[in-house]
XYZ file of C-alpha atoms in Angstrom:
647
model
C 5.991 -14.929 17.880
C 8.700 -16.070 15.528
C 7.237 -16.242 12.042
C 8.603 -17.689 8.802
C 9.825 -15.299 6.120
C 8.351 -15.914 2.657
C 10.397 -15.507 -0.524
C 8.896 -14.728 -3.944
C 10.234 -14.698 -7.492
C 10.010 -11.731 -9.860
C 6.487 -12.770 -10.892
C 5.116 -13.110 -7.351
C 5.367 -16.920 -7.132
C 6.531 -18.256 -3.768
C 10.012 -19.759 -4.031
C 10.722 -20.845 -0.463
C 10.576 -19.882 3.214
C 13.207 -19.135 5.832
C 12.489 -20.018 9.446
C 13.791 -20.859 12.850
C 10.260 -21.992 13.704
C 8.203 -22.740 10.579
C 5.170 -20.632 11.336
C 2.660 -18.566 9.358
C 0.463 -16.475 11.646
C -3.203 -16.269 10.587
C -6.201 -14.616 12.283
C -8.669 -16.755 14.220
C -11.207 -16.187 11.446
C -8.969 -18.257 9.156
C -8.798 -21.223 11.533
C -11.445 -23.927 11.317
C -14.048 -23.802 14.101
C -13.702 -27.579 14.227
C -10.028 -27.225 15.145
C -10.752 -24.601 17.806
C -13.341 -26.885 19.422
C -11.034 -29.897 19.245
C -8.259 -27.923 20.974
C -10.660 -26.713 23.687
C -11.964 -30.256 24.263
C -8.440 -31.521 24.958
C -6.813 -28.537 26.617
C -9.421 -26.405 28.361
C -13.138 -27.115 27.889
C -14.028 -24.400 30.475
C -11.964 -21.787 28.615
C -14.879 -19.371 28.180
C -15.912 -19.632 31.846
C -12.717 -18.865 33.788
C -10.529 -15.777 34.185
C -7.172 -17.345 33.420
C -6.976 -20.215 35.894
C -9.118 -23.079 37.169
C -8.948 -23.416 40.970
C -10.661 -26.834 40.975
C -8.205 -28.101 38.403
C -5.272 -26.751 40.362
C -6.543 -28.464 43.513
C -6.882 -31.801 41.703
C -3.364 -31.483 40.306
C -1.947 -30.509 43.710
C -3.532 -33.588 45.373
C -2.154 -35.856 42.636
C 1.330 -34.347 42.992
C 1.215 -34.639 46.789
C 0.343 -38.324 46.585
C 3.073 -38.938 44.016
C 5.685 -36.996 45.926
C 6.616 -35.071 42.781
C 5.046 -32.791 40.167
C 3.103 -34.936 37.694
C 0.214 -32.630 36.758
C -0.028 -28.904 36.258
C -3.728 -28.237 36.154
C -3.046 -25.447 33.679
C -5.655 -23.648 31.638
C -5.010 -22.778 28.028
C -4.158 -19.222 29.147
C -1.634 -20.530 31.671
C -0.031 -22.674 28.972
C 0.251 -19.603 26.761
C 1.913 -17.676 29.612
C 4.330 -20.526 30.282
C 5.277 -21.104 26.628
C 5.636 -17.400 25.862
C 7.136 -15.810 28.972
C 8.485 -18.506 31.308
C 11.000 -21.325 31.309
C 9.761 -24.943 30.946
C 11.226 -25.988 34.323
C 8.668 -27.245 36.856
C 8.554 -25.616 40.284
C 5.946 -24.144 42.616
C 7.463 -20.672 42.212
C 7.159 -20.894 38.417
C 3.551 -22.078 38.889
C 2.700 -19.003 40.946
C 4.203 -16.713 38.342
C 2.229 -18.583 35.663
C -1.053 -17.949 37.526
C -0.256 -14.264 37.958
C 0.644 -13.838 34.250
C -2.430 -15.762 33.102
C -4.644 -13.407 35.061
C -2.955 -10.356 33.531
C -3.307 -11.855 30.023
C -7.025 -12.410 30.561
C -7.448 -8.787 31.666
C -5.576 -7.368 28.701
C -6.761 -9.614 25.834
C -10.086 -11.039 24.683
C -10.771 -14.767 24.638
C -10.572 -14.718 20.824
C -7.150 -13.054 20.923
C -5.848 -15.567 23.454
C -7.050 -18.470 21.309
C -5.441 -16.882 18.245
C -2.122 -16.457 20.070
C -2.189 -20.011 21.391
C -3.164 -21.830 18.197
C -0.620 -19.890 16.151
C 2.158 -20.467 18.658
C 2.121 -24.139 19.667
C 4.234 -26.888 18.096
C 2.510 -29.549 15.975
C 5.421 -31.884 15.185
C 7.528 -32.422 12.038
C 8.883 -28.870 12.245
C 5.463 -27.168 12.021
C 4.550 -24.311 14.347
C 1.030 -22.906 14.375
C -2.146 -24.330 12.882
C -1.635 -22.975 9.368
C 1.758 -24.613 8.798
C 0.553 -27.867 10.412
C -2.515 -27.957 8.191
C -0.506 -27.177 5.055
C 2.263 -29.601 5.990
C 0.069 -32.577 6.890
C -2.918 -32.070 4.576
C -1.874 -29.535 1.918
C -4.723 -27.182 2.796
C -5.387 -24.048 4.798
C -6.364 -24.309 8.464
C -9.690 -22.721 7.522
C -10.635 -25.751 5.398
C -10.066 -28.585 7.881
C -12.718 -31.247 8.323
C -13.652 -32.510 11.797
C -11.604 -35.686 11.305
C -8.527 -33.665 10.271
C -9.038 -31.157 13.094
C -9.286 -33.931 15.668
C -6.099 -35.516 14.346
C -4.216 -32.209 14.684
C -5.584 -31.552 18.170
C -4.317 -34.931 19.299
C -0.742 -34.101 18.316
C -0.102 -31.173 20.645
C 0.233 -33.143 23.909
C 3.352 -34.953 22.614
C 4.260 -33.838 19.053
C 7.239 -36.155 18.671
C 5.079 -39.156 19.667
C 1.757 -38.380 18.019
C 2.937 -36.779 14.768
C 1.455 -38.722 11.816
C 4.926 -38.678 10.271
C 6.213 -40.585 13.321
C 3.518 -43.234 13.957
C 0.299 -42.800 12.022
C -1.518 -45.647 13.790
C -0.810 -44.096 17.208
C -1.905 -40.718 15.868
C -5.220 -42.156 14.641
C -5.883 -43.783 18.027
C -5.195 -40.424 19.642
C -7.771 -38.882 17.273
C -10.435 -41.144 18.802
C -9.603 -39.736 22.244
C -10.125 -36.215 20.900
C -13.460 -37.108 19.305
C -14.630 -38.697 22.571
C -13.683 -35.539 24.477
C -15.523 -33.327 21.979
C -18.669 -35.430 22.360
C -18.381 -35.501 26.163
C -18.055 -31.720 26.440
C -20.760 -30.954 23.888
C -18.371 -29.476 21.313
C -19.711 -31.697 18.507
C -22.885 -33.715 17.947
C -22.970 -37.498 17.940
C -23.759 -37.445 14.204
C -20.744 -35.244 13.492
C -18.521 -37.452 15.628
C -19.693 -40.628 13.886
C -19.050 -39.081 10.460
C -15.562 -38.031 11.571
C -14.806 -41.567 12.782
C -15.579 -42.897 9.307
C -13.472 -40.239 7.609
C -10.285 -41.403 5.917
C -7.644 -38.775 6.530
C -4.934 -38.523 3.877
C -1.636 -37.348 5.377
C 1.036 -35.975 3.058
C 4.463 -37.608 3.354
C 7.190 -35.681 5.137
C 8.973 -33.521 2.547
C 12.338 -34.912 1.535
C 15.354 -32.629 1.010
C 15.137 -31.243 -2.507
C 17.459 -29.766 -5.101
C 14.720 -27.697 -6.748
C 15.452 -23.978 -6.411
C 17.914 -24.813 -3.630
C 21.053 -23.009 -4.855
C 19.055 -19.865 -5.602
C 17.263 -20.035 -2.239
C 20.546 -20.472 -0.383
C 22.080 -17.447 -2.130
C 18.981 -15.352 -1.362
C 19.114 -16.428 2.285
C 22.731 -15.262 2.513
C 21.817 -11.880 0.983
C 18.928 -11.320 3.393
C 21.079 -12.371 6.356
C 23.798 -9.953 5.310
C 21.231 -7.169 4.882
C 18.965 -7.607 7.930
C 20.597 -10.080 10.296
C 19.606 -13.441 11.756
C 16.544 -12.552 13.826
C 14.632 -10.743 11.089
C 15.616 -13.249 8.414
C 14.463 -16.357 10.249
C 11.798 -15.050 12.626
C 10.580 -11.732 11.275
C 7.771 -12.862 8.984
C 9.378 -10.970 6.091
C 8.127 -10.861 2.510
C 11.223 -11.040 0.299
C 10.775 -10.158 -3.372
C 13.659 -11.383 -5.532
C 14.933 -11.099 -9.093
C 14.794 -14.866 -9.696
C 12.447 -16.151 -12.399
C 11.165 -19.500 -11.062
C 10.432 -20.825 -14.554
C 13.926 -20.004 -15.834
C 15.505 -21.249 -12.592
C 13.913 -24.672 -13.087
C 14.965 -24.609 -16.759
C 18.542 -23.889 -15.656
C 18.540 -26.751 -13.151
C 17.151 -29.113 -15.773
C 19.736 -28.003 -18.340
C 22.652 -28.502 -15.944
C 21.464 -31.953 -14.855
C 20.662 -33.199 -18.353
C 23.828 -31.894 -19.972
C 26.141 -33.281 -17.291
C 24.532 -36.684 -17.791
C 24.980 -36.290 -21.565
C 28.676 -35.461 -21.123
C 29.236 -38.453 -18.854
C 27.628 -40.755 -21.403
C 29.271 -39.215 -24.468
C 32.760 -39.288 -22.959
C 32.158 -42.618 -21.215
C 32.674 -41.159 -17.764
C 30.108 -43.689 -16.488
C 30.437 -47.447 -16.378
C 29.588 -49.054 -19.690
C 25.887 -49.427 -20.359
C 24.530 -47.247 -17.539
C 23.480 -43.666 -17.140
C 22.800 -43.476 -13.422
C 24.943 -41.094 -11.346
C 25.411 -43.909 -8.802
C 27.182 -45.938 -11.479
C 30.117 -43.546 -12.036
C 33.572 -45.037 -11.943
C 35.426 -45.203 -8.648
C 37.370 -41.971 -9.281
C 34.137 -40.059 -9.833
C 32.121 -41.355 -6.885
C 33.658 -38.859 -4.474
C 34.196 -36.108 -7.059
C 31.418 -36.200 -9.676
C 31.412 -33.980 -12.733
C 29.983 -30.594 -11.796
C 28.451 -27.653 -13.617
C 27.258 -24.152 -12.831
C 25.066 -21.549 -14.535
C 24.349 -17.894 -13.875
C 21.943 -15.784 -15.938
C 21.144 -12.100 -15.458
C 19.807 -8.992 -17.131
C 22.598 -7.197 -18.974
C 21.055 -3.795 -18.257
C 19.973 -4.087 -14.596
C 22.093 -6.940 -13.234
C 18.990 -8.727 -11.921
C 19.852 -12.424 -11.616
C 17.193 -14.615 -13.244
C 18.684 -18.052 -12.618
C 21.507 -19.377 -10.462
C 22.703 -22.994 -10.322
C 25.750 -23.648 -8.176
C 26.216 -27.348 -8.784
C 24.706 -30.655 -9.681
C 23.047 -31.628 -6.413
C 22.483 -29.241 -3.490
C 21.609 -32.068 -1.095
C 25.016 -33.664 -1.727
C 27.053 -30.453 -1.998
C 25.924 -27.002 -0.911
C 29.015 -25.255 -2.300
C 27.881 -22.686 -4.858
C 30.318 -22.971 -7.755
C 28.670 -20.130 -9.678
C 29.397 -17.614 -6.908
C 32.494 -18.930 -5.182
C 34.285 -21.408 -7.455
C 37.559 -19.765 -8.564
C 38.805 -21.374 -11.793
C 41.005 -20.476 -14.748
C 38.720 -18.972 -17.424
C 40.872 -20.090 -20.361
C 40.060 -18.458 -23.684
C 36.911 -16.848 -22.254
C 39.370 -14.267 -20.854
C 40.366 -13.198 -24.380
C 37.331 -10.923 -24.645
C 38.896 -8.747 -21.933
C 42.273 -8.845 -23.691
C 40.845 -7.610 -26.979
C 38.709 -5.004 -25.196
C 41.943 -3.636 -23.702
C 43.493 -3.664 -27.196
C 40.602 -1.651 -28.648
C 40.868 0.743 -25.694
C 44.542 1.202 -26.562
C 43.775 2.226 -30.155
C 43.786 -1.075 -32.039
C 40.817 -2.005 -34.211
C 39.092 -5.274 -35.143
C 41.053 -4.994 -38.419
C 44.490 -4.714 -36.781
C 46.664 -7.431 -38.317
C 49.030 -9.617 -36.271
C 51.100 -12.560 -37.539
C 49.938 -15.932 -36.232
C 53.277 -17.692 -35.950
C 55.469 -19.756 -33.649
C 56.681 -17.661 -30.724
C 59.182 -18.037 -27.945
C 59.368 -16.020 -24.723
C 62.022 -16.147 -22.031
C 60.454 -16.092 -18.555
C 61.636 -16.714 -14.999
C 60.200 -20.214 -15.322
C 62.025 -20.920 -18.588
C 61.089 -20.764 -22.275
C 57.370 -20.263 -22.966
C 56.033 -21.274 -26.401
C 52.295 -20.626 -26.872
C 50.585 -23.051 -29.247
C 47.189 -23.115 -30.936
C 44.655 -25.826 -30.262
C 45.093 -27.320 -33.755
C 48.911 -27.039 -33.597
C 49.008 -24.949 -36.803
C 49.604 -21.269 -37.628
C 47.588 -19.120 -40.044
C 49.933 -16.250 -40.880
C 48.660 -12.680 -40.847
C 45.169 -12.389 -39.312
C 43.001 -9.577 -37.984
C 42.002 -9.339 -34.336
C 38.440 -10.207 -35.365
C 39.592 -13.433 -36.987
C 41.910 -14.219 -34.090
C 39.062 -13.954 -31.575
C 36.637 -15.846 -33.820
C 39.083 -18.749 -34.203
C 40.479 -18.346 -30.660
C 44.080 -18.138 -31.909
C 46.402 -18.291 -28.908
C 49.580 -16.845 -30.408
C 47.768 -13.673 -31.495
C 46.182 -13.239 -28.055
C 49.622 -13.515 -26.415
C 51.135 -10.988 -28.862
C 48.206 -8.648 -28.301
C 48.856 -8.881 -24.581
C 52.488 -7.930 -25.112
C 51.563 -5.019 -27.399
C 48.907 -3.638 -25.052
C 50.745 -4.404 -21.821
C 49.799 -7.032 -19.240
C 49.276 -4.414 -16.537
C 46.785 -2.552 -18.706
C 44.851 -5.794 -19.240
C 44.859 -6.492 -15.497
C 43.593 -2.968 -14.809
C 40.690 -3.416 -17.217
C 39.866 -6.857 -15.811
C 39.686 -5.335 -12.334
C 37.473 -2.523 -13.607
C 35.182 -5.147 -15.168
C 34.740 -6.895 -11.832
C 37.360 -9.693 -11.737
C 38.715 -9.926 -8.196
C 40.731 -13.169 -8.190
C 44.448 -13.730 -8.862
C 45.571 -12.267 -12.222
C 49.306 -12.897 -12.483
C 51.194 -10.436 -14.682
C 52.703 -13.175 -16.857
C 52.959 -13.708 -20.605
C 50.254 -16.385 -20.569
C 47.617 -14.241 -18.815
C 45.778 -13.460 -22.121
C 45.074 -17.198 -22.403
C 43.214 -17.182 -19.083
C 45.895 -18.329 -16.650
C 44.411 -16.180 -13.866
C 41.380 -17.140 -11.771
C 37.797 -15.930 -11.803
C 34.374 -17.062 -10.666
C 31.482 -17.605 -13.044
C 29.749 -14.698 -11.291
C 32.675 -12.407 -12.168
C 32.884 -13.559 -15.786
C 29.154 -13.077 -16.394
C 29.315 -9.635 -14.838
C 32.324 -8.703 -16.999
C 30.631 -9.823 -20.223
C 27.522 -7.784 -19.362
C 29.589 -4.684 -20.192
C 29.506 -5.478 -23.937
C 25.737 -5.504 -24.601
C 25.232 -2.750 -21.989
C 27.107 -0.064 -23.953
C 30.196 -0.278 -21.767
C 28.442 -0.025 -18.381
C 29.257 -2.442 -15.574
C 26.231 -3.368 -13.455
C 26.113 -4.692 -9.903
C 24.331 -8.083 -9.938
C 21.180 -8.206 -7.802
C 19.214 -11.012 -6.153
C 16.831 -8.868 -4.078
C 14.309 -6.300 -5.280
C 12.676 -5.326 -1.998
C 11.862 -6.653 1.459
C 8.731 -5.928 3.471
C 8.152 -6.595 7.149
C 5.114 -8.565 8.350
C 2.971 -5.412 8.292
C 3.827 -4.684 4.656
C 6.245 -1.825 5.373
C 9.169 -1.697 2.893
C 12.384 -2.013 4.918
C 14.812 -2.612 2.029
C 14.739 -1.679 -1.631
C 17.486 -2.381 -4.146
C 19.142 0.515 -5.923
C 20.617 -0.691 -9.238
C 24.169 0.509 -9.781
C 26.093 0.909 -13.030
C 29.244 2.764 -14.071
C 31.096 3.192 -17.349
C 34.194 1.027 -17.811
C 34.344 0.993 -21.641
C 33.183 3.546 -24.157
C 29.951 2.616 -25.945
C 31.966 2.417 -29.186
C 34.518 -0.081 -27.825
C 31.711 -2.114 -26.212
C 29.943 -2.257 -29.600
C 33.101 -3.319 -31.434
C 33.657 -6.113 -28.918
C 30.009 -7.134 -29.224
C 30.372 -7.364 -33.001
C 33.512 -9.511 -32.659
C 31.824 -11.824 -30.150
C 28.774 -12.106 -32.418
C 31.172 -13.264 -35.127
C 32.649 -15.808 -32.711
C 29.181 -17.340 -32.323
C 28.017 -17.091 -35.943
C 31.213 -18.410 -37.564
C 33.617 -19.356 -34.803
C 34.093 -21.514 -31.737
C 30.597 -20.758 -30.465
C 28.858 -21.816 -33.671
C 27.153 -24.700 -31.856
C 24.690 -22.112 -30.545
C 23.394 -21.536 -34.075
C 23.644 -25.207 -35.018
C 21.317 -25.999 -32.100
C 18.704 -23.603 -33.458
C 19.087 -20.524 -31.241
C 17.812 -17.644 -33.369
C 18.115 -14.430 -31.341
C 21.117 -12.083 -31.789
C 23.920 -13.438 -29.614
C 27.593 -12.930 -28.913
C 29.882 -14.985 -26.756
C 33.129 -16.835 -26.231
C 34.109 -20.362 -25.293
C 36.884 -21.217 -22.869
C 38.951 -24.350 -22.340
C 41.860 -24.595 -19.906
C 45.051 -26.647 -20.026
C 44.572 -30.411 -19.984
C 40.818 -29.925 -20.541
C 40.157 -29.219 -16.864
C 37.521 -26.501 -17.335
C 34.944 -25.821 -20.048
C 33.244 -22.397 -20.280
C 30.863 -20.444 -22.423
C 29.833 -16.880 -21.634
C 27.241 -15.530 -24.048
C 24.714 -12.720 -24.282
C 21.706 -11.474 -26.183
C 20.906 -7.736 -26.178
C 19.032 -8.272 -22.903
C 20.394 -11.347 -21.084
C 23.928 -12.500 -20.304
C 24.439 -16.118 -19.221
C 27.546 -18.072 -18.336
C 28.124 -21.781 -17.784
C 31.060 -23.803 -16.454
C 31.747 -27.553 -16.429
C 34.532 -29.351 -14.555
C 35.558 -31.284 -11.444
C 35.860 -29.689 -8.014
C 39.369 -31.083 -7.727
C 40.779 -29.868 -11.065
C 41.662 -32.697 -13.412
C 41.113 -33.608 -17.028
C 37.442 -34.040 -17.896
C 38.206 -35.993 -21.071
C 40.370 -35.683 -24.181
C 39.163 -32.905 -26.505
C 36.583 -31.798 -23.938
C 36.455 -28.260 -25.327
C 34.092 -25.552 -24.154
C 32.431 -25.744 -27.574
C 31.455 -29.365 -26.962
C 30.616 -29.263 -23.248
C 29.555 -25.748 -22.291
C 27.888 -24.465 -25.476
C 25.145 -27.172 -25.535
C 24.406 -26.496 -21.851
C 24.166 -22.743 -22.455
C 21.928 -23.211 -25.480
C 19.606 -25.695 -23.750
C 18.891 -23.064 -21.124
C 18.742 -19.987 -23.377
C 16.250 -21.601 -25.760
C 13.738 -21.491 -22.879
C 13.841 -17.673 -22.856
C 10.811 -15.863 -24.301
C 11.635 -14.711 -27.864
C 12.678 -11.090 -28.268
C 13.108 -8.904 -31.351
C 15.575 -6.555 -29.620
C 18.817 -5.971 -31.553
C 22.247 -4.808 -30.411
C 22.279 -1.012 -30.548
C 24.954 0.727 -32.621
C 26.392 3.993 -31.210
C 26.518 7.075 -33.402
C 30.324 7.080 -33.235
C 30.647 3.818 -35.182
C 31.323 3.750 -38.932
C 31.363 0.829 -41.353
C 34.138 0.583 -43.929
C 35.157 -1.841 -46.689
C 38.697 -3.087 -46.045
C 41.161 -5.644 -47.345
C 40.694 -8.903 -45.433
C 44.445 -9.574 -45.461
C 45.966 -6.217 -44.548
C 43.119 -4.486 -42.706
C 43.666 -1.379 -44.853
C 41.188 0.385 -47.102
C 40.339 -1.978 -49.930
C 41.868 -1.512 -53.402
C 40.326 -3.039 -56.557
C 42.233 -6.336 -56.297
C 41.578 -6.986 -52.580
C 39.434 -9.632 -50.955
C 36.955 -7.168 -49.437
C 35.149 -7.380 -46.109
C 33.043 -4.904 -44.182
C 34.373 -3.862 -40.797
C 33.350 -1.544 -37.968
C 35.549 1.256 -36.644
C 35.256 4.228 -34.345
C 35.337 7.578 -36.149
C 38.803 8.220 -34.743
C 40.261 4.876 -35.827
C 38.978 4.475 -39.379
C 41.894 3.310 -41.586
C 43.296 6.038 -43.827
C 45.830 4.054 -45.857
C 44.809 2.169 -49.003
C 46.025 -1.405 -49.420
C 49.004 -1.328 -51.831
C 47.800 -4.440 -53.629
C 48.736 -8.102 -53.701
C 51.116 -10.475 -55.412
C 50.648 -10.912 -59.182
C 49.937 -14.605 -58.776
C 46.703 -13.777 -56.921
C 43.985 -14.567 -59.429
C 40.538 -13.035 -59.673
C 39.103 -16.482 -58.943
C 40.278 -16.177 -55.330
C 38.696 -12.774 -54.768
C 35.318 -12.339 -53.093
C 33.290 -9.814 -51.212
C 31.736 -10.013 -47.749
C 29.582 -7.030 -46.927
C 27.277 -5.912 -44.161
C 28.887 -7.407 -41.039
C 25.473 -7.980 -39.365
C 25.238 -8.281 -35.605
C 22.422 -10.766 -36.114
C 24.879 -12.673 -38.320
C 24.569 -15.986 -40.107
C 25.031 -19.580 -39.040
C 28.083 -20.530 -41.133
C 30.487 -22.628 -39.149
C 34.078 -21.505 -38.795
C 37.105 -23.321 -37.452
C 38.476 -23.704 -33.971
C 37.222 -25.505 -30.898
C 38.909 -23.667 -28.066
């Protein structure tokens, strides 16, 4: 028998089922005796007294068919029906009838009456997509088939003759009249007492409404279904009665869905993307009715790659496209983390100084002039400051110094598979990536330079409990632990005092690093952030790329969405680990060299091989002591002071 496959989250809670025929097979001992008797009363009251067929019944049916000139009755026993439904075609002919009799006799010889009843009651169709007594009982009454009352059992038994007609979801009044026929048959054949029948007639049976299509858990379930299909094929996935144990956390999945829905509504209201005075999605302006604002979220363990939550869009019923897995978009400034990782790989340090100034590049497409989001330039800045403030001109110059091809190579090693054009503007995120790829890439930083393979499945068992698939976590080194730590420290700074400072302003307390991203004309808003244990990315935009709104930066759209979800995580005291090869040094904030007595001093991290050796030569005489200060102890837990920049 085809049996539904059951899917569970990481804590053993059932998430969903996959089926071709929605069936859960249970032993006869877990099926109400009342239901068994009701079925026998309607289908075969002499079941225990024949050997597979009823000659008197066959004779009556043959006479009726002869008088009618066609086949109107079959005279089949319950065993014959089982043979027909399991092994034969539904076409009516005398030859098929003879084969049915022969098979029924063989079934009766091989199996006990209890086994035949168990096969039959688990196999037959009960309407509304339910196969077998257990699914019918759960679907119509929300209870196990072992707990059915006589009134409920009689109602179910009345459905099987014509499920599309007698299903309570089709016509409840007709179904209840059919129940009376069943109760009469039970009384007539001595399968219930008159007192029991009278009590059942007075019983009010509450039927659950037919489940409506739902968005809850849907994107995660659809992704899991695709993984199981790819692993085991169609037949086992939809008919094998599998037990699929996944990495999804149902509680965090629902929190993610709630965060995406609530924050998209907030954005529509704040930026007046809805008609004035309303907040209902149906009230969006004409341009948004066919292309509503969308969002996506993906959250996974930084160390194992196990995906905890996956939201691919706003409404699965309306759009099944999973934007988290398959939506290729420009990542904007979120790509800069990869650029600066390549720079550190090439020998630069967080204290390397580059001039933030107006630039001009000659390209095949003409003159390219990168600008900053605030249209100003800051002069000499360190790479740490440039990433914290998301300074575009410095990112472009870093790309030129490191080499675009080297950046592309690292991006590929970190899991980005989409188009990455070798152009001057690539460091500003002019390539394409999915949210899945960006989250995976950022997991390298808190995971000491190791790239993990994201997982949705932990293990799969067949219906007998035998393990037929078990995930094998994969990870390989793409950055040194020292470079990964330096990038983590810079991204922590970007959250504590930079473009991601909204995370702290919203009250998120755990150690966190991350980077915002905004693309040209405000078409895409990103934030990819991580704690020592969890990396989560979010994206907001339209499916057909167009401006979301003026000044719709990642800091204003994506950061609140990310934070709303991450605040639902259980608190953790885990800190970012610091490799032994990292040293901390006081340097001049302006030159990045070892600090001299008249420098504005900051504390910076370096690898042992790249610690600055040269002492700052000093500053202009007009620099007064009043302008000097000291920042020490660049903590990875950081503070919540707000810096500048909203890119």
